[in-house]
């Protein structure tokens, strides 16, 4: 079959690539590990002729001054600065802050401050890691827990045993 040298064929023809652009393109392909066949070079050459702006994030030249782009600006817009929240200064937690600091001095060291702390019995005055805390909770309230909660606690203990035995300073 013979090719016809018609106007349709000539309109699809791309002009040959400049030697410097061809050299830059070959280097780019080797750096990025791209496997581009020679028949796609004219399409890439058109990108290079435009100064690489299509692929470089708006940088005008092929070799940019910085190797990264600053990206698009944030799409979240605030219409007004939110009003500051009024804090309640007399909540129970704030009102009793520092109350137990002088119990020993004024009470003759008869009562330990952890006895005055409100909360679960298995957490009062407790210092330890998560595994020790879960074991202590199971020992204190395990028989009174709901079945699903006890099951989840046992799963957590099993996971923490595995983790603590594999990693960390406690190994």
PDB file of C-alpha atoms in Angstrom:
ATOM      1  CA  UNK A   1       0.000   0.000   0.000  1.00  0.00           C
ATOM      2  CA  UNK A   2       1.304   3.382  -0.972  1.00  0.00           C
ATOM      3  CA  UNK A   3       1.209   6.507   1.207  1.00  0.00           C
ATOM      4  CA  UNK A   4      -0.467   9.517  -0.221  1.00  0.00           C
ATOM      5  CA  UNK A   5       1.223  12.859   0.294  1.00  0.00           C
ATOM      6  CA  UNK A   6      -2.045  14.649   0.914  1.00  0.00           C
ATOM      7  CA  UNK A   7      -2.860  17.651   3.084  1.00  0.00           C
ATOM      8  CA  UNK A   8      -4.236  15.426   5.858  1.00  0.00           C
ATOM      9  CA  UNK A   9      -0.896  13.671   6.238  1.00  0.00           C
ATOM     10  CA  UNK A  10       1.057  16.924   6.300  1.00  0.00           C
ATOM     11  CA  UNK A  11      -1.207  18.478   8.937  1.00  0.00           C
ATOM     12  CA  UNK A  12      -0.407  15.688  11.429  1.00  0.00           C
ATOM     13  CA  UNK A  13       3.321  15.920  10.886  1.00  0.00           C
ATOM     14  CA  UNK A  14       5.346  17.424  13.765  1.00  0.00           C
ATOM     15  CA  UNK A  15       8.488  19.366  13.020  1.00  0.00           C
ATOM     16  CA  UNK A  16      11.759  17.671  13.980  1.00  0.00           C
ATOM     17  CA  UNK A  17      13.099  18.075  17.504  1.00  0.00           C
ATOM     18  CA  UNK A  18      15.883  20.557  18.170  1.00  0.00           C
ATOM     19  CA  UNK A  19      19.182  18.832  19.048  1.00  0.00           C
ATOM     20  CA  UNK A  20      19.486  20.522  22.456  1.00  0.00           C
ATOM     21  CA  UNK A  21      15.910  19.563  23.352  1.00  0.00           C
ATOM     22  CA  UNK A  22      16.553  16.033  22.149  1.00  0.00           C
ATOM     23  CA  UNK A  23      19.647  15.830  24.359  1.00  0.00           C
ATOM     24  CA  UNK A  24      17.734  17.193  27.390  1.00  0.00           C
ATOM     25  CA  UNK A  25      14.913  14.754  26.748  1.00  0.00           C
ATOM     26  CA  UNK A  26      17.302  11.781  26.607  1.00  0.00           C
ATOM     27  CA  UNK A  27      18.921  12.833  29.890  1.00  0.00           C
ATOM     28  CA  UNK A  28      15.490  13.293  31.475  1.00  0.00           C
ATOM     29  CA  UNK A  29      14.424   9.825  30.376  1.00  0.00           C
ATOM     30  CA  UNK A  30      17.569   8.260  31.845  1.00  0.00           C
ATOM     31  CA  UNK A  31      17.222  10.097  35.160  1.00  0.00           C
ATOM     32  CA  UNK A  32      13.547   9.237  35.635  1.00  0.00           C
ATOM     33  CA  UNK A  33      13.862   5.743  34.198  1.00  0.00           C
ATOM     34  CA  UNK A  34      11.241   6.446  31.545  1.00  0.00           C
ATOM     35  CA  UNK A  35      11.046   4.184  28.540  1.00  0.00           C
ATOM     36  CA  UNK A  36       9.674   6.419  25.786  1.00  0.00           C
ATOM     37  CA  UNK A  37       9.795   5.201  22.218  1.00  0.00           C
ATOM     38  CA  UNK A  38      11.176   7.446  19.523  1.00  0.00           C
ATOM     39  CA  UNK A  39       7.768   7.904  17.914  1.00  0.00           C
ATOM     40  CA  UNK A  40       6.529   9.747  21.045  1.00  0.00           C
ATOM     41  CA  UNK A  41       9.483  12.162  21.098  1.00  0.00           C
ATOM     42  CA  UNK A  42       7.749  14.889  19.033  1.00  0.00           C
ATOM     43  CA  UNK A  43       4.878  15.058  21.529  1.00  0.00           C
ATOM     44  CA  UNK A  44       7.321  15.408  24.403  1.00  0.00           C
ATOM     45  CA  UNK A  45       9.309  17.935  22.394  1.00  0.00           C
ATOM     46  CA  UNK A  46       6.250  20.175  22.208  1.00  0.00           C
ATOM     47  CA  UNK A  47       6.103  20.100  26.010  1.00  0.00           C
ATOM     48  CA  UNK A  48       9.795  20.951  26.208  1.00  0.00           C
ATOM     49  CA  UNK A  49       9.401  23.777  23.681  1.00  0.00           C
ATOM     50  CA  UNK A  50       6.793  25.418  25.905  1.00  0.00           C
ATOM     51  CA  UNK A  51       9.375  25.586  28.674  1.00  0.00           C
ATOM     52  CA  UNK A  52       8.114  22.598  30.679  1.00  0.00           C
ATOM     53  CA  UNK A  53       5.406  24.758  32.266  1.00  0.00           C
ATOM     54  CA  UNK A  54       2.781  22.058  31.847  1.00  0.00           C
ATOM     55  CA  UNK A  55       4.635  19.556  34.021  1.00  0.00           C
ATOM     56  CA  UNK A  56       6.778  21.670  36.331  1.00  0.00           C
ATOM     57  CA  UNK A  57       3.976  23.316  38.274  1.00  0.00           C
ATOM     58  CA  UNK A  58       4.236  26.685  36.592  1.00  0.00           C
ATOM     59  CA  UNK A  59       8.022  27.107  36.536  1.00  0.00           C
ATOM     60  CA  UNK A  60       8.914  28.995  33.342  1.00  0.00           C
ATOM     61  CA  UNK A  61      12.109  27.182  32.395  1.00  0.00           C
ATOM     62  CA  UNK A  62      13.134  23.570  31.929  1.00  0.00           C
ATOM     63  CA  UNK A  63      15.723  23.795  34.715  1.00  0.00           C
ATOM     64  CA  UNK A  64      13.948  25.328  37.675  1.00  0.00           C
ATOM     65  CA  UNK A  65      15.626  27.299  40.446  1.00  0.00           C
ATOM     66  CA  UNK A  66      14.025  25.071  43.074  1.00  0.00           C
ATOM     67  CA  UNK A  67      13.369  21.336  42.717  1.00  0.00           C
ATOM     68  CA  UNK A  68       9.831  21.532  44.152  1.00  0.00           C
ATOM     69  CA  UNK A  69       6.633  23.498  43.711  1.00  0.00           C
ATOM     70  CA  UNK A  70       4.778  25.396  46.370  1.00  0.00           C
ATOM     71  CA  UNK A  71       1.492  23.795  45.333  1.00  0.00           C
ATOM     72  CA  UNK A  72      -1.938  25.349  45.253  1.00  0.00           C
ATOM     73  CA  UNK A  73      -3.143  27.694  47.981  1.00  0.00           C
ATOM     74  CA  UNK A  74      -5.477  26.371  50.632  1.00  0.00           C
ATOM     75  CA  UNK A  75      -9.033  25.910  49.435  1.00  0.00           C
ATOM     76  CA  UNK A  76     -10.572  26.472  52.884  1.00  0.00           C
ATOM     77  CA  UNK A  77     -11.697  30.052  53.324  1.00  0.00           C
ATOM     78  CA  UNK A  78     -12.705  31.561  56.619  1.00  0.00           C
ATOM     79  CA  UNK A  79     -15.366  34.231  56.267  1.00  0.00           C
ATOM     80  CA  UNK A  80     -14.850  35.595  59.764  1.00  0.00           C
ATOM     81  CA  UNK A  81     -12.609  34.979  62.721  1.00  0.00           C
ATOM     82  CA  UNK A  82     -14.506  32.835  65.234  1.00  0.00           C
ATOM     83  CA  UNK A  83     -15.529  34.433  68.500  1.00  0.00           C
ATOM     84  CA  UNK A  84     -13.365  33.427  71.470  1.00  0.00           C
ATOM     85  CA  UNK A  85     -15.142  31.050  73.809  1.00  0.00           C
ATOM     86  CA  UNK A  86     -15.877  32.279  77.285  1.00  0.00           C
ATOM     87  CA  UNK A  87     -14.234  29.917  79.765  1.00  0.00           C
ATOM     88  CA  UNK A  88     -16.042  29.102  82.985  1.00  0.00           C
ATOM     89  CA  UNK A  89     -13.448  29.831  85.667  1.00  0.00           C
ATOM     90  CA  UNK A  90     -15.441  28.198  88.465  1.00  0.00           C
ATOM     91  CA  UNK A  91     -15.788  24.639  87.245  1.00  0.00           C
ATOM     92  CA  UNK A  92     -15.097  22.023  89.894  1.00  0.00           C
ATOM     93  CA  UNK A  93     -11.811  21.031  88.290  1.00  0.00           C
ATOM     94  CA  UNK A  94     -10.513  24.613  88.178  1.00  0.00           C
ATOM     95  CA  UNK A  95     -11.843  25.544  91.600  1.00  0.00           C
ATOM     96  CA  UNK A  96     -10.117  22.605  93.317  1.00  0.00           C
ATOM     97  CA  UNK A  97      -6.831  22.896  91.419  1.00  0.00           C
ATOM     98  CA  UNK A  98      -3.946  22.639  93.894  1.00  0.00           C
ATOM     99  CA  UNK A  99      -6.182  21.843  96.875  1.00  0.00           C
ATOM    100  CA  UNK A 100      -4.402  18.601  97.759  1.00  0.00           C
ATOM    101  CA  UNK A 101      -0.925  20.145  97.626  1.00  0.00           C
ATOM    102  CA  UNK A 102      -0.922  21.190 101.287  1.00  0.00           C
ATOM    103  CA  UNK A 103      -2.842  18.259 102.820  1.00  0.00           C
ATOM    104  CA  UNK A 104       0.339  16.828 104.313  1.00  0.00           C
ATOM    105  CA  UNK A 105       1.396  20.093 105.888  1.00  0.00           C
ATOM    106  CA  UNK A 106      -1.960  21.041 107.393  1.00  0.00           C
ATOM    107  CA  UNK A 107      -3.183  17.532 108.211  1.00  0.00           C
ATOM    108  CA  UNK A 108      -0.024  16.249 109.869  1.00  0.00           C
ATOM    109  CA  UNK A 109       0.667  13.790 107.008  1.00  0.00           C
ATOM    110  CA  UNK A 110      -2.131  11.511 108.272  1.00  0.00           C
ATOM    111  CA  UNK A 111      -3.867  11.221 104.880  1.00  0.00           C
ATOM    112  CA  UNK A 112      -2.191  10.577 101.563  1.00  0.00           C
ATOM    113  CA  UNK A 113      -3.466  12.873  98.771  1.00  0.00           C
ATOM    114  CA  UNK A 114      -4.383   9.867  96.602  1.00  0.00           C
ATOM    115  CA  UNK A 115      -7.065   8.951  99.162  1.00  0.00           C
ATOM    116  CA  UNK A 116      -8.800  12.256  98.424  1.00  0.00           C
ATOM    117  CA  UNK A 117      -8.789  11.820  94.651  1.00  0.00           C
ATOM    118  CA  UNK A 118     -12.111  10.807  93.163  1.00  0.00           C
ATOM    119  CA  UNK A 119     -12.198   8.229  90.383  1.00  0.00           C
ATOM    120  CA  UNK A 120     -12.117   4.478  89.804  1.00  0.00           C
ATOM    121  CA  UNK A 121     -10.574   2.544  92.678  1.00  0.00           C
ATOM    122  CA  UNK A 122      -8.196   0.706  90.372  1.00  0.00           C
ATOM    123  CA  UNK A 123      -6.812   4.019  89.041  1.00  0.00           C
ATOM    124  CA  UNK A 124      -6.297   5.983  92.257  1.00  0.00           C
ATOM    125  CA  UNK A 125      -2.612   6.539  92.837  1.00  0.00           C
ATOM    126  CA  UNK A 126      -1.655   4.133  90.046  1.00  0.00           C
ATOM    127  CA  UNK A 127       1.633   4.559  88.216  1.00  0.00           C
ATOM    128  CA  UNK A 128       2.511   2.154  85.446  1.00  0.00           C
ATOM    129  CA  UNK A 129       2.209   1.293  81.792  1.00  0.00           C
ATOM    130  CA  UNK A 130      -0.909   0.329  79.852  1.00  0.00           C
ATOM    131  CA  UNK A 131      -0.461  -3.413  80.325  1.00  0.00           C
ATOM    132  CA  UNK A 132      -0.174  -3.041  84.091  1.00  0.00           C
ATOM    133  CA  UNK A 133      -3.219  -0.761  84.095  1.00  0.00           C
ATOM    134  CA  UNK A 134      -5.321  -3.270  82.127  1.00  0.00           C
ATOM    135  CA  UNK A 135      -4.269  -6.142  84.398  1.00  0.00           C
ATOM    136  CA  UNK A 136      -5.105  -4.064  87.468  1.00  0.00           C
ATOM    137  CA  UNK A 137      -8.532  -3.173  86.046  1.00  0.00           C
ATOM    138  CA  UNK A 138      -9.258  -6.832  85.296  1.00  0.00           C
ATOM    139  CA  UNK A 139      -8.241  -7.814  88.826  1.00  0.00           C
ATOM    140  CA  UNK A 140     -10.372  -5.098  90.455  1.00  0.00           C
ATOM    141  CA  UNK A 141     -13.580  -5.095  88.387  1.00  0.00           C
ATOM    142  CA  UNK A 142     -13.239  -8.010  85.952  1.00  0.00           C
ATOM    143  CA  UNK A 143     -16.016 -10.110  87.461  1.00  0.00           C
ATOM    144  CA  UNK A 144     -18.448  -7.155  87.379  1.00  0.00           C
ATOM    145  CA  UNK A 145     -17.753  -6.087  83.779  1.00  0.00           C
ATOM    146  CA  UNK A 146     -20.090  -6.685  80.877  1.00  0.00           C
ATOM    147  CA  UNK A 147     -19.155  -9.621  78.694  1.00  0.00           C
ATOM    148  CA  UNK A 148     -18.223  -7.518  75.639  1.00  0.00           C
ATOM    149  CA  UNK A 149     -16.121  -5.088  77.705  1.00  0.00           C
ATOM    150  CA  UNK A 150     -14.277  -7.939  79.425  1.00  0.00           C
ATOM    151  CA  UNK A 151     -13.675  -9.586  76.056  1.00  0.00           C
ATOM    152  CA  UNK A 152     -12.217  -6.346  74.645  1.00  0.00           C
ATOM    153  CA  UNK A 153     -10.065  -5.911  77.749  1.00  0.00           C
ATOM    154  CA  UNK A 154      -8.723  -9.464  77.421  1.00  0.00           C
ATOM    155  CA  UNK A 155      -7.950  -8.847  73.747  1.00  0.00           C
ATOM    156  CA  UNK A 156      -6.062  -5.685  74.700  1.00  0.00           C
ATOM    157  CA  UNK A 157      -4.089  -7.568  77.377  1.00  0.00           C
ATOM    158  CA  UNK A 158      -3.168 -10.301  74.868  1.00  0.00           C
ATOM    159  CA  UNK A 159      -1.996  -7.734  72.335  1.00  0.00           C
ATOM    160  CA  UNK A 160       0.019  -5.810  74.926  1.00  0.00           C
ATOM    161  CA  UNK A 161       1.676  -9.011  76.203  1.00  0.00           C
ATOM    162  CA  UNK A 162       2.837  -9.753  72.664  1.00  0.00           C
ATOM    163  CA  UNK A 163       4.009  -6.219  72.082  1.00  0.00           C
ATOM    164  CA  UNK A 164       5.824  -5.803  75.386  1.00  0.00           C
ATOM    165  CA  UNK A 165       7.562  -9.162  74.933  1.00  0.00           C
ATOM    166  CA  UNK A 166       8.789  -8.252  71.442  1.00  0.00           C
ATOM    167  CA  UNK A 167       9.804  -4.605  71.653  1.00  0.00           C
ATOM    168  CA  UNK A 168      11.013  -2.012  74.093  1.00  0.00           C
ATOM    169  CA  UNK A 169      13.140  -1.595  77.187  1.00  0.00           C
ATOM    170  CA  UNK A 170      10.993  -3.935  79.252  1.00  0.00           C
ATOM    171  CA  UNK A 171      12.020  -6.973  77.145  1.00  0.00           C
TER     172      UNK A 171
END
